[in-house]
mmCIF file of C-alpha atoms in Angstrom:
data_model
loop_
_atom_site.group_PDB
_atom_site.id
_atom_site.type_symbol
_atom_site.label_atom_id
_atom_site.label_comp_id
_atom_site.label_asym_id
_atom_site.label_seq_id
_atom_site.Cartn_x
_atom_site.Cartn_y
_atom_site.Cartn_z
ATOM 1 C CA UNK A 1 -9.754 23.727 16.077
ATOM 2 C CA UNK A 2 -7.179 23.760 19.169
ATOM 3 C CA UNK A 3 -6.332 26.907 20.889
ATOM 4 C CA UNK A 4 -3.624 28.590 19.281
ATOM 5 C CA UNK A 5 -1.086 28.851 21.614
ATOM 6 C CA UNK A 6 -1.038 24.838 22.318
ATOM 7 C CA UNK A 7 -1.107 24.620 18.476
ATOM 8 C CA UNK A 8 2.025 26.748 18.483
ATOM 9 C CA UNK A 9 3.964 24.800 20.896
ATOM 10 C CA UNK A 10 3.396 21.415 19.004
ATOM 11 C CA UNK A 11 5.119 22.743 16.263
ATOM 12 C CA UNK A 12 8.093 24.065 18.093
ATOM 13 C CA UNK A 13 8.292 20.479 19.725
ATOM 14 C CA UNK A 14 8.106 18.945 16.479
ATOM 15 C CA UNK A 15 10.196 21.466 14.735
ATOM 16 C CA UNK A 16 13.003 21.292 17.236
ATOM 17 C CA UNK A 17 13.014 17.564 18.221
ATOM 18 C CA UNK A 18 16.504 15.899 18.683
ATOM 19 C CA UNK A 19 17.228 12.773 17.255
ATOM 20 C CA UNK A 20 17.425 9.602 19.817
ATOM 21 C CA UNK A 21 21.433 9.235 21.339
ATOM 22 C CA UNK A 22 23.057 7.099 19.372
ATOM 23 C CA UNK A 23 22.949 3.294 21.097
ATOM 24 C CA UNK A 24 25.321 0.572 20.675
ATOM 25 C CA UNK A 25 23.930 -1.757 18.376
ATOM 26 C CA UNK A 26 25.248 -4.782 19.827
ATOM 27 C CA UNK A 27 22.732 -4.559 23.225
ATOM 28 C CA UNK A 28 20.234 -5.748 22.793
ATOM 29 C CA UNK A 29 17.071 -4.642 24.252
ATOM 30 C CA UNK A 30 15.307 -7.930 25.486
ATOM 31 C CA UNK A 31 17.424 -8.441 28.479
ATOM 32 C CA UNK A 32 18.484 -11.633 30.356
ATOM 33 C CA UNK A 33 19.248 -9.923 33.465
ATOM 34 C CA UNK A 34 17.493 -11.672 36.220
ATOM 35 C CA UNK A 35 18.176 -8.637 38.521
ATOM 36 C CA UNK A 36 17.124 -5.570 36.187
ATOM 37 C CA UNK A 37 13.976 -4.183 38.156
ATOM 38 C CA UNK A 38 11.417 -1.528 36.177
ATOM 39 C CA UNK A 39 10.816 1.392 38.723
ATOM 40 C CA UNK A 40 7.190 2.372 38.159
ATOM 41 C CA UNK A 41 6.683 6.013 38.213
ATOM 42 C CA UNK A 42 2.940 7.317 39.259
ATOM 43 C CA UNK A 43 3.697 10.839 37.966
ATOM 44 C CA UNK A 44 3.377 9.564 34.444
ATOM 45 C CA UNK A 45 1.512 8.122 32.030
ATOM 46 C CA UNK A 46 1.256 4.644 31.476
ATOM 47 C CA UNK A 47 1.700 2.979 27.432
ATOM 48 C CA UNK A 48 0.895 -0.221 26.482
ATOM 49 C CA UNK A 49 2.775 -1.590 24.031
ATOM 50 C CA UNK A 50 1.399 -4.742 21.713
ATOM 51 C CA UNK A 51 2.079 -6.362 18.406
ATOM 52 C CA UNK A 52 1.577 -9.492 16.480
ATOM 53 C CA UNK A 53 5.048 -10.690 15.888
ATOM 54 C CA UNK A 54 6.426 -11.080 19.246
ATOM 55 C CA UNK A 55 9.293 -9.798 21.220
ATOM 56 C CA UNK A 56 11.906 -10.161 19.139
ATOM 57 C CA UNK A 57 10.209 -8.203 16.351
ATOM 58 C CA UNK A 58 12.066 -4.824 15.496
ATOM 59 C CA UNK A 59 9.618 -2.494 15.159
ATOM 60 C CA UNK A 60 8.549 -3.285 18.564
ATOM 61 C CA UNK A 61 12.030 -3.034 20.313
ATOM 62 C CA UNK A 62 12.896 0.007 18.402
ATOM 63 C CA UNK A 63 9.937 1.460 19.655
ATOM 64 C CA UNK A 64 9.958 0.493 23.362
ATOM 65 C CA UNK A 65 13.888 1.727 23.371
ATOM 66 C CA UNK A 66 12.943 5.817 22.421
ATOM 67 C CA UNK A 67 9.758 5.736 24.434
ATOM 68 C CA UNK A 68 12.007 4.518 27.521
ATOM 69 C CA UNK A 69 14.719 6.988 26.446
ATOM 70 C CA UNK A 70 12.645 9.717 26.973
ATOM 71 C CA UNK A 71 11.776 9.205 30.206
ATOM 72 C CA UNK A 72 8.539 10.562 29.677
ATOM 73 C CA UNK A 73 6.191 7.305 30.437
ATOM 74 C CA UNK A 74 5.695 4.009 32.175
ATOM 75 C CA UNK A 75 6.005 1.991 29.293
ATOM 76 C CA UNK A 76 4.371 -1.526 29.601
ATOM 77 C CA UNK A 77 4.450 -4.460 26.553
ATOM 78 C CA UNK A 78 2.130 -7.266 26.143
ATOM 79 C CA UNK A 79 2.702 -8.931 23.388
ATOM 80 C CA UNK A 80 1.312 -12.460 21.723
ATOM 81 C CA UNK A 81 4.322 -15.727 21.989
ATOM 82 C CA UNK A 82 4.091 -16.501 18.379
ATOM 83 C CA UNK A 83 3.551 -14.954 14.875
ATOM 84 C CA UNK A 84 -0.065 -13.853 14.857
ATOM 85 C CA UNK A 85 0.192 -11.393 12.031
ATOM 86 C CA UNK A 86 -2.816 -12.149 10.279
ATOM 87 C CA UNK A 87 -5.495 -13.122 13.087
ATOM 88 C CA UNK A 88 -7.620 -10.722 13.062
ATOM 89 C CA UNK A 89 -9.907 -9.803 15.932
ATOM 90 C CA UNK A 90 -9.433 -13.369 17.111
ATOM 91 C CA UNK A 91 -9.892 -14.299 20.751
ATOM 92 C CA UNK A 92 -8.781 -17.081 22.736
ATOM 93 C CA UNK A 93 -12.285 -18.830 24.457
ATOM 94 C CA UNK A 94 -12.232 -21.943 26.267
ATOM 95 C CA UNK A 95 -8.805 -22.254 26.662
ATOM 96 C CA UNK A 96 -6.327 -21.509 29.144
ATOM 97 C CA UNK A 97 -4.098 -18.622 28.031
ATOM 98 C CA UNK A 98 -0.636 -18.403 29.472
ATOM 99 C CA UNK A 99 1.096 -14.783 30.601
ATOM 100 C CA UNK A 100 4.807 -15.172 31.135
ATOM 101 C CA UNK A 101 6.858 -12.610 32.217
ATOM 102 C CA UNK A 102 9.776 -11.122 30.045
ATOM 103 C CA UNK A 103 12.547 -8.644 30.419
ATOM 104 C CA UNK A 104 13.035 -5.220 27.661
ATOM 105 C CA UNK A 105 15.372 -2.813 28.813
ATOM 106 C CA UNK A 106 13.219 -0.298 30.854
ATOM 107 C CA UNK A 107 9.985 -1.579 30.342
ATOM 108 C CA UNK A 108 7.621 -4.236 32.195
ATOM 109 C CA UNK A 109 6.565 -7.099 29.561
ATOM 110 C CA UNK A 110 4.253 -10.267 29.575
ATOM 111 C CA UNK A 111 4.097 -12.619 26.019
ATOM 112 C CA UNK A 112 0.692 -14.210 26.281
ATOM 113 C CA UNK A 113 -0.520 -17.587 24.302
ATOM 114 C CA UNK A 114 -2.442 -15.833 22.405
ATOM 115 C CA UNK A 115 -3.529 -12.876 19.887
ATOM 116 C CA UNK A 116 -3.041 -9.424 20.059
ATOM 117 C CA UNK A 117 -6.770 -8.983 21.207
ATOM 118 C CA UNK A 118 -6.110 -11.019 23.525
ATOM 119 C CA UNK A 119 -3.161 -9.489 25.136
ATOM 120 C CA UNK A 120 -4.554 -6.105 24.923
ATOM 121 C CA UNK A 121 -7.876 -7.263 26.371
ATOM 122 C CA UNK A 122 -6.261 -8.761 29.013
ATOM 123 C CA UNK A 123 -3.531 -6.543 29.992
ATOM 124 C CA UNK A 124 -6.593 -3.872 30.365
ATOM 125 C CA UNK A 125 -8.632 -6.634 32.709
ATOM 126 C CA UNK A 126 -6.672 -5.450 35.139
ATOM 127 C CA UNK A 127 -5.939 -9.072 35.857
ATOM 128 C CA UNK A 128 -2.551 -9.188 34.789
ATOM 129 C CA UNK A 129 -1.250 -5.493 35.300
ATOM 130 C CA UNK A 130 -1.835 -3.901 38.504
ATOM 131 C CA UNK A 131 -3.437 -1.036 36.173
ATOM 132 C CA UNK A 132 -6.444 -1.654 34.163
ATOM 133 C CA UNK A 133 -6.240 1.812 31.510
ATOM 134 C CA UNK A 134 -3.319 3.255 30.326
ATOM 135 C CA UNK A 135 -3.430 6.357 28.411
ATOM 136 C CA UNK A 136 -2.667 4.828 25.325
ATOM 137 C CA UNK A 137 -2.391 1.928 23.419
ATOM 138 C CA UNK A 138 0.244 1.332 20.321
ATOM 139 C CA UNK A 139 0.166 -1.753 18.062
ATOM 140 C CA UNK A 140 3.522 -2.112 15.891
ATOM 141 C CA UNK A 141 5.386 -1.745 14.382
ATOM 142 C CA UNK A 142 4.234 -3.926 11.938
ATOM 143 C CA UNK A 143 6.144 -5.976 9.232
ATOM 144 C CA UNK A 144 4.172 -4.784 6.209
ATOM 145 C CA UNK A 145 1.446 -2.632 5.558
ATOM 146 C CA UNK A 146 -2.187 -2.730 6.607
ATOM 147 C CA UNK A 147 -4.134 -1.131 4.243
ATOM 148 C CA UNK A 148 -7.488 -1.614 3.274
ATOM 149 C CA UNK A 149 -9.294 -4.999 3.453
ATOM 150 C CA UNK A 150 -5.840 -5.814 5.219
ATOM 151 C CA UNK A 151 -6.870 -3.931 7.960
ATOM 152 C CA UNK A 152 -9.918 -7.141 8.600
ATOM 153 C CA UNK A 153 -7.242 -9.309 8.564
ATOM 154 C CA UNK A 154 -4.328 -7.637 10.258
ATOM 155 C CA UNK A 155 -3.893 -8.614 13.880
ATOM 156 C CA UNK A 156 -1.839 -5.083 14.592
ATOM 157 C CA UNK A 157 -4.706 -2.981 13.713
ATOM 158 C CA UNK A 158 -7.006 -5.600 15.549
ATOM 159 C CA UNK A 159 -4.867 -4.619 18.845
ATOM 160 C CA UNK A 160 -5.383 -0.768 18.109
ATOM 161 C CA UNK A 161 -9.545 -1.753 17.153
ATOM 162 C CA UNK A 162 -9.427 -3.734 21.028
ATOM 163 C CA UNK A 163 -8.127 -0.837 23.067
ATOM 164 C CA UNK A 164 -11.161 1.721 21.548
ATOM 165 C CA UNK A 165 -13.546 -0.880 22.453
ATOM 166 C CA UNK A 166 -12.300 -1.202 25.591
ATOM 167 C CA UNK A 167 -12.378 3.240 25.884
ATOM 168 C CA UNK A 168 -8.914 3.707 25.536
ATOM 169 C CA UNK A 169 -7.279 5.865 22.734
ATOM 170 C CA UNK A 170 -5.069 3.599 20.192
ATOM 171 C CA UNK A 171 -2.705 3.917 17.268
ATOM 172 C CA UNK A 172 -1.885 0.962 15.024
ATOM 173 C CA UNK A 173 1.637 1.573 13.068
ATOM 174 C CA UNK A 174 2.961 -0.455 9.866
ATOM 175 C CA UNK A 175 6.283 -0.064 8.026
ATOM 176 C CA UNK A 176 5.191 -0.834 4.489
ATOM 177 C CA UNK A 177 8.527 -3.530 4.177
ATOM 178 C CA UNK A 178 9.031 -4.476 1.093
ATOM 179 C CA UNK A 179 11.390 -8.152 0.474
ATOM 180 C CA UNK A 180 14.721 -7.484 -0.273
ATOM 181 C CA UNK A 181 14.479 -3.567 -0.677
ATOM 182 C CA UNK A 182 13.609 -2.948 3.003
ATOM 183 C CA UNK A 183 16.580 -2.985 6.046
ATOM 184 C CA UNK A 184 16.407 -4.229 9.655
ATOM 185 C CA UNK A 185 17.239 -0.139 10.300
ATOM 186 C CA UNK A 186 14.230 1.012 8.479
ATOM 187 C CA UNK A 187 12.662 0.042 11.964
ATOM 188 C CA UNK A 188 14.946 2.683 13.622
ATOM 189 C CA UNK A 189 13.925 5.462 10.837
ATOM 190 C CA UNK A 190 10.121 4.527 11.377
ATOM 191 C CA UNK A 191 9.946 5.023 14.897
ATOM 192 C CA UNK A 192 11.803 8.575 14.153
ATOM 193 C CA UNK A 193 8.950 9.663 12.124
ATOM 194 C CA UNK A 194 6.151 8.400 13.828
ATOM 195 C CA UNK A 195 7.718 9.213 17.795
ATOM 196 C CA UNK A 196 6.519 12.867 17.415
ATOM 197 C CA UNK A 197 2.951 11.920 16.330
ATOM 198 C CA UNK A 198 2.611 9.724 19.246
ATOM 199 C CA UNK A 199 4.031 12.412 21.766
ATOM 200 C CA UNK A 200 1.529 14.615 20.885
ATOM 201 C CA UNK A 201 -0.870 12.031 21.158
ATOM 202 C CA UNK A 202 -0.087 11.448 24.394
ATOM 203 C CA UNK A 203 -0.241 15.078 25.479
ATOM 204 C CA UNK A 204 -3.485 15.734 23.221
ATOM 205 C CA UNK A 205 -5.824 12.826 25.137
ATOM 206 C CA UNK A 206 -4.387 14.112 28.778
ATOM 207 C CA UNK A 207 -5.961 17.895 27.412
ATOM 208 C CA UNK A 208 -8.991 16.149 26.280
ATOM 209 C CA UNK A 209 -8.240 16.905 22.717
ATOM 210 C CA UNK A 210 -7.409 13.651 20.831
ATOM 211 C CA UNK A 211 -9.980 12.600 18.028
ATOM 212 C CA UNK A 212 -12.616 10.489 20.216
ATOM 213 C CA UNK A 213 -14.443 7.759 18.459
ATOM 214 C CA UNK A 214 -11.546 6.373 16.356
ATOM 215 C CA UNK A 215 -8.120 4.964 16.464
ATOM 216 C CA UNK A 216 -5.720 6.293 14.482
ATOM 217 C CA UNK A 217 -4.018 3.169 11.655
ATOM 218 C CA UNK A 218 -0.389 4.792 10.604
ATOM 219 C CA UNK A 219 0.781 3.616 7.722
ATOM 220 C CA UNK A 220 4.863 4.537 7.146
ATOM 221 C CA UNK A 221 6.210 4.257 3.452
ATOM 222 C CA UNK A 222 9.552 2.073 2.776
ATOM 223 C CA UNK A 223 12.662 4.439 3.382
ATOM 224 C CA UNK A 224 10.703 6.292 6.295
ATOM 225 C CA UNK A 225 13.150 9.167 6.764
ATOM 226 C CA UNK A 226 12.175 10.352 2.792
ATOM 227 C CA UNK A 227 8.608 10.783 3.939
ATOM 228 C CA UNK A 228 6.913 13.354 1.942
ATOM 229 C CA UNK A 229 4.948 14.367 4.899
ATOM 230 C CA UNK A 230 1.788 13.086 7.000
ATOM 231 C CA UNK A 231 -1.150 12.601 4.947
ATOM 232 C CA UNK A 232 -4.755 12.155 5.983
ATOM 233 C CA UNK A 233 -6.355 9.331 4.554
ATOM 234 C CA UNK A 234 -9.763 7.172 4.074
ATOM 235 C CA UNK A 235 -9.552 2.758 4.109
ATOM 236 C CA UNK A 236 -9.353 1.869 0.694
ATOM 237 C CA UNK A 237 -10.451 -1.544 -1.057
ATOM 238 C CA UNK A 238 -7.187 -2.481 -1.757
ATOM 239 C CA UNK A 239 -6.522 -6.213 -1.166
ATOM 240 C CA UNK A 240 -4.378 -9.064 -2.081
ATOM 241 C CA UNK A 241 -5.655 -12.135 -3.530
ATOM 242 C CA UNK A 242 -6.507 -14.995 -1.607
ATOM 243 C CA UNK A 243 -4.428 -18.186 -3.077
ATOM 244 C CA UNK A 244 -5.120 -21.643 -2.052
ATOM 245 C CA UNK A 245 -2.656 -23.954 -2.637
ATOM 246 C CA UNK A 246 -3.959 -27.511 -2.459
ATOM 247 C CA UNK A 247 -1.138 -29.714 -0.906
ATOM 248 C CA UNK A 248 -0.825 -33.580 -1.732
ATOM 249 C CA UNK A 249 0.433 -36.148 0.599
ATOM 250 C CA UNK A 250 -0.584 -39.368 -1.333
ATOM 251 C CA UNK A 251 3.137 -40.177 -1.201
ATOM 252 C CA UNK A 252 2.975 -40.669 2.514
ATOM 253 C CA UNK A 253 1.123 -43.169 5.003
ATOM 254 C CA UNK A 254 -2.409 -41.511 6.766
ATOM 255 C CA UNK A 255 -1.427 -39.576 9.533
ATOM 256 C CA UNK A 256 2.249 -38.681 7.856
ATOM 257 C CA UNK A 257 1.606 -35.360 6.861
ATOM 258 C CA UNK A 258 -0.176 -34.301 10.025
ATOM 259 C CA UNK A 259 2.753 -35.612 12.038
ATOM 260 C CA UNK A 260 5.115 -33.399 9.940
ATOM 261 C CA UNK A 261 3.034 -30.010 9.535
ATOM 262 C CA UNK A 262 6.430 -28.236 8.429
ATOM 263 C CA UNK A 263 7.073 -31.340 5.960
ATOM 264 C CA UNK A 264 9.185 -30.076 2.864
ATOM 265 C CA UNK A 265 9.989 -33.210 1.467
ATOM 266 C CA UNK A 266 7.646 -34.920 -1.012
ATOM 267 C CA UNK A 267 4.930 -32.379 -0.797
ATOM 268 C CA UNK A 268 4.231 -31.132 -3.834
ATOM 269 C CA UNK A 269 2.182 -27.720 -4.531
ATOM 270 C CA UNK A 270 -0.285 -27.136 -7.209
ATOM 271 C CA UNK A 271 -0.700 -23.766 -8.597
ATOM 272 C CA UNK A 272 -4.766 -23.234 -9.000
ATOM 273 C CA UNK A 273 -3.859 -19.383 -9.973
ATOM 274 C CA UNK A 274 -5.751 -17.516 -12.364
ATOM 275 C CA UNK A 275 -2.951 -17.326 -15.126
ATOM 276 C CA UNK A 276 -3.617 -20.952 -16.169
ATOM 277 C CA UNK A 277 -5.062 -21.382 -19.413
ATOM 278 C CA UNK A 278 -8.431 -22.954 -18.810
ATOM 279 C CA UNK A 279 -7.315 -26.355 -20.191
ATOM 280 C CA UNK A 280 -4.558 -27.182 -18.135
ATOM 281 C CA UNK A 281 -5.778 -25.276 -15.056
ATOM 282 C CA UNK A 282 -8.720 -28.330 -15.445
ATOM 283 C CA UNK A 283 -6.182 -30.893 -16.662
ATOM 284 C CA UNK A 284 -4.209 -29.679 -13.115
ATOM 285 C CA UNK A 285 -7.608 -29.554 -11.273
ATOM 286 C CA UNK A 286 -8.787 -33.229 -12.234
ATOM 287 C CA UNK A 287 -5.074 -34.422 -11.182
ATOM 288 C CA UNK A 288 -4.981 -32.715 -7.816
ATOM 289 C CA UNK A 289 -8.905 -34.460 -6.629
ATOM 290 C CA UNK A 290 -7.240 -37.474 -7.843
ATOM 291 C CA UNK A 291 -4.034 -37.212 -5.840
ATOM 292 C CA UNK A 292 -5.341 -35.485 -3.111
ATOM 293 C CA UNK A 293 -8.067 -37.966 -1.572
ATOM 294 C CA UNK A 294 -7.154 -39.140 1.470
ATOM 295 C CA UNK A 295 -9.445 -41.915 3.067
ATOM 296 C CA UNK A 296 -9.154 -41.815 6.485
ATOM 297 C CA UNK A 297 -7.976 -45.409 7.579
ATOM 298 C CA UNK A 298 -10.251 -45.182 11.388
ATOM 299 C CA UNK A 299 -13.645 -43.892 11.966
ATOM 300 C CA UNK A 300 -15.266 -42.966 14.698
ATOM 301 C CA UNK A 301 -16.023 -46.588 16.066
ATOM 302 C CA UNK A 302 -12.304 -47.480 15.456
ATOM 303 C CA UNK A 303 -13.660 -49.136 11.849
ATOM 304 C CA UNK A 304 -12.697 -47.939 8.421
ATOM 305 C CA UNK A 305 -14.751 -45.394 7.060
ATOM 306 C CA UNK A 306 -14.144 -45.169 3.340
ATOM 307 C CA UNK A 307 -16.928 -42.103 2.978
ATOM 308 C CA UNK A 308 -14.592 -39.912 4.687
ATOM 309 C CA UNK A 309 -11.879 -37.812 3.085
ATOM 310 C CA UNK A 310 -8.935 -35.720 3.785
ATOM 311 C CA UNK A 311 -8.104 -32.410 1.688
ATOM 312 C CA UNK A 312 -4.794 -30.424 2.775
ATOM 313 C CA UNK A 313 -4.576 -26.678 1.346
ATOM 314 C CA UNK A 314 -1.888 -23.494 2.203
ATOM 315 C CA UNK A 315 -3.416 -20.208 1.969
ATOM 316 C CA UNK A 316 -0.555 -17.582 0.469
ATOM 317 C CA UNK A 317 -1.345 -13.574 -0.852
ATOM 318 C CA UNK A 318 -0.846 -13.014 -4.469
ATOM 319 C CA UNK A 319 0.121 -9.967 -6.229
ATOM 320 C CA UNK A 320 -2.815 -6.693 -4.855
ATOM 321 C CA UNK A 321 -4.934 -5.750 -7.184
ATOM 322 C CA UNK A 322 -5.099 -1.946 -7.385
ATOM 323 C CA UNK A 323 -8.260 0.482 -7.587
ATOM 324 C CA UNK A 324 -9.165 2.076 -10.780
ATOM 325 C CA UNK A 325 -9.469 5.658 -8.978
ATOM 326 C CA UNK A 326 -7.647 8.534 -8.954
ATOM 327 C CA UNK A 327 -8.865 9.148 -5.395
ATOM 328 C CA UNK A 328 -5.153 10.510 -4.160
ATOM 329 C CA UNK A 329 -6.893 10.643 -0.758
ATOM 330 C CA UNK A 330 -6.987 6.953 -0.409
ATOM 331 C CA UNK A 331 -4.806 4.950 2.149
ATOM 332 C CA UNK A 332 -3.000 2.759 -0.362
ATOM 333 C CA UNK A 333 -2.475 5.713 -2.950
ATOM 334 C CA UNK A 334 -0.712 7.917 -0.067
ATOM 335 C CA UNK A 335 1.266 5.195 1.020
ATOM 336 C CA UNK A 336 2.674 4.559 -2.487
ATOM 337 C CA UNK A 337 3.256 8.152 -3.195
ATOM 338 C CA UNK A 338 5.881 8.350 -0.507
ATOM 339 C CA UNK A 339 3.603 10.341 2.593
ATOM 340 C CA UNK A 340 2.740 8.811 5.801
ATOM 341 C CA UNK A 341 -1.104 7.666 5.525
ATOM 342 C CA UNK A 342 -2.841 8.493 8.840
ATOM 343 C CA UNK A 343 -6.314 6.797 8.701
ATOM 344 C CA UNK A 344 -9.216 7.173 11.155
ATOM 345 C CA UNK A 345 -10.795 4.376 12.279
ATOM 346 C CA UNK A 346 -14.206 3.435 14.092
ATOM 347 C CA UNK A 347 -16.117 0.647 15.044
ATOM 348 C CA UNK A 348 -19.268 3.358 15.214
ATOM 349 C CA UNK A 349 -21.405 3.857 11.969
ATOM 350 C CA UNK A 350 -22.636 6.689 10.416
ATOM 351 C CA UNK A 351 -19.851 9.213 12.020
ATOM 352 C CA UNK A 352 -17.013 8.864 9.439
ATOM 353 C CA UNK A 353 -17.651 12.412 8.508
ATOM 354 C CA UNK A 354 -17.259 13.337 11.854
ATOM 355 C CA UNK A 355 -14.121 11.428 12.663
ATOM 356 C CA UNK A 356 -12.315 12.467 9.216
ATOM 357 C CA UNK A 357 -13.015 16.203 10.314
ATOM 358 C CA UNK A 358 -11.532 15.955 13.527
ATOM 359 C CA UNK A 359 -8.808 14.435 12.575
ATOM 360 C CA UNK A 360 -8.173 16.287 9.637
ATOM 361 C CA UNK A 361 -8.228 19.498 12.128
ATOM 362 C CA UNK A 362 -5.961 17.656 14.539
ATOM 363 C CA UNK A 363 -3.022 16.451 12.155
ATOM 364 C CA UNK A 364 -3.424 20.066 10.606
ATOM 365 C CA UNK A 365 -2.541 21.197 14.359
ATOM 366 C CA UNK A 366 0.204 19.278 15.571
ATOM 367 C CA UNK A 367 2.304 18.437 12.367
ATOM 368 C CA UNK A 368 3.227 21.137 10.088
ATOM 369 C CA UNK A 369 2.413 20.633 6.890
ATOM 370 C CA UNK A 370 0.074 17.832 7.284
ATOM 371 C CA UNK A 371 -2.778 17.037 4.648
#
């Protein structure tokens, strides 16, 4: 356990926080100012900042804005160019990977062509900062939640999984958004609950006390500010199901569809979900292999090669299937119950007792009332 008396001021930090001044919604926080210079400070500690959505993505600006408002850190953001929300632990070999230099209010920012493991594994090269470890690494906010078997696919908790195998401390942080319940603002409310956690984070790995071993995957219910508290959790085996839709082109020429990836019109999509009735799910099945062979027109040689054939298929996430347990403990369960699921993570076997002790001791000490 901590010592009591650094226990004790936690809490009154925690307990007497103020909210964030009130900004003027109409800024916004990427800047365009070509003279706006970042004064870095070598008194304090130095954040990295990543995501998989970019940066325009809320959760990230929302974030950057009250860790620069405090004036507490050098806050630094390296984020991917495009949407890599589902990459995984992806990394960019053999290819040239391009850092360009952006502007956030108060903070110094690259967007790399590439994936969050790749931005956080480069901005801690030491090629691209002039720094090569910051104290701590924060992926998110994410659009959605990460949960279980989401968490091999997510790319935010794959920027969190990066920084511990690089030695540095990590959080990865999800809004669980839900379509057309969830607001833009909800972004705002998510960083208020989670800003205190990550404070005394920060403070916590400078004292040598952190959980070592692990990162720490946040999950943050819809409507953030009705939390019903923080909630130590395990990784669960919740998933979504896999869907492949098989796409058919044989309207168009060869080479049509590939020259209009975004297509829309024409393409038709055929439902291979499990509801079917097994009659017309083979009726559908037979129809698609009809429709859907392709024979490429060249070959290799630059003669037609009638053995070869093209198949196009979208991958989308069905309905998640749910555990039968009544494991409350679970990250999934806590999440759904309203609390804010704090899971350990580590890429180390055989120590998840360990890590779920320590970390159970630590929430217990810095956030009152935490499971």
């Amino acid at each position: 356990m901590m010592p009591p008396g650094l226990v004790s001021n936690l809490q009154e930090a925690l307990l007497n926080r103020k909210p964030p001044p009130q900004q003027d919604e109409s800024n916004d926080a990427v800047s365009s100012s070509a003279d706006e210079t970042v004064e870095f400070d070598e008194s304090k500690p130095i954040v990295l900042l990543t995501n998989t959505d970019g940066l325009e993505s809320p959760g990230l600006l929302r974030l950057v804005e009250a860790l620069v408002l405090q004036g507490l850190y050098n806050v630094h953001v390296c984020v991917p160019q495009s949407d890599k929300s589902v990459s995984g632990h992806s990394v960019t070999v053999g290819e040239t990977v391009e850092a360009c230099s952006a502007k956030v209010n108060g903070a110094i920012a690259f967007e790399i062509s590439g994936t969050p493991v790749d931005c956080v594994s480069l901005a801690l090269s030491g090629a691209l900062f002039s720094w090569s470890k910051p104290l701590l690494v924060i992926s998110g906010i994410n659009r959605g939640s990460s949960c279980g078997h989401h968490m091999f696919y997510s790319g935010v908790v794959a920027g969190a999984r990066e920084a511990l195998l690089c030695g540095v401390p990590s959080l990865s942080i999800s809004l669980n958004w839900k379509k057309d319940e969830s607001q833009e603002t909800d972004f705002k409310d998510a960083v208020e609950v989670c800003l205190p956690l990550i404070n005394a984070a920060i403070r916590d790995i400078e004292k040598g006390t952190f959980p070592k071993d692990c990162f720490l995957n946040i999950e943050i219910p819809r409507s953030p500010l009705s939390n019903k508290g923080f909630k130590l959790t395990k990784q669960s085996m919740w998933r979504s199901t896999p869907n492949w839709l098989a796409v058919s082109s044989s309207r168009y020429p060869t080479g049509h569809f590939l020259a209009n990836p975004q297509g829309g019109l024409g393409l038709q999509f055929a439902q291979l979900g499990r509801d079917a009735s097994a009659a017309g799910a083979a009726r559908r099945l037979a129809t698609q292999k009809k429709n859907l062979e392709i024979i490429e027109s060249t070959g290799a040689a630059g003669k037609p090669d009638t053995n070869r054939v093209k198949k196009y298929f979208r991958l989308e996430f069905l309905e998640k299937q749910q555990e039968e347990t009544e494991d409350d403990d679970l990250d999934y369960r806590a999440l759904e119950s309203g609390y804010v699921a704090v899971t350990p993570v580590s890429v180390s076997p055989h120590i998840e007792t360990d890590i779920q002790t320590t970390t159970s001791d630590w929430i217990s000490a810095v956030i009152p009332g935490g499971e």
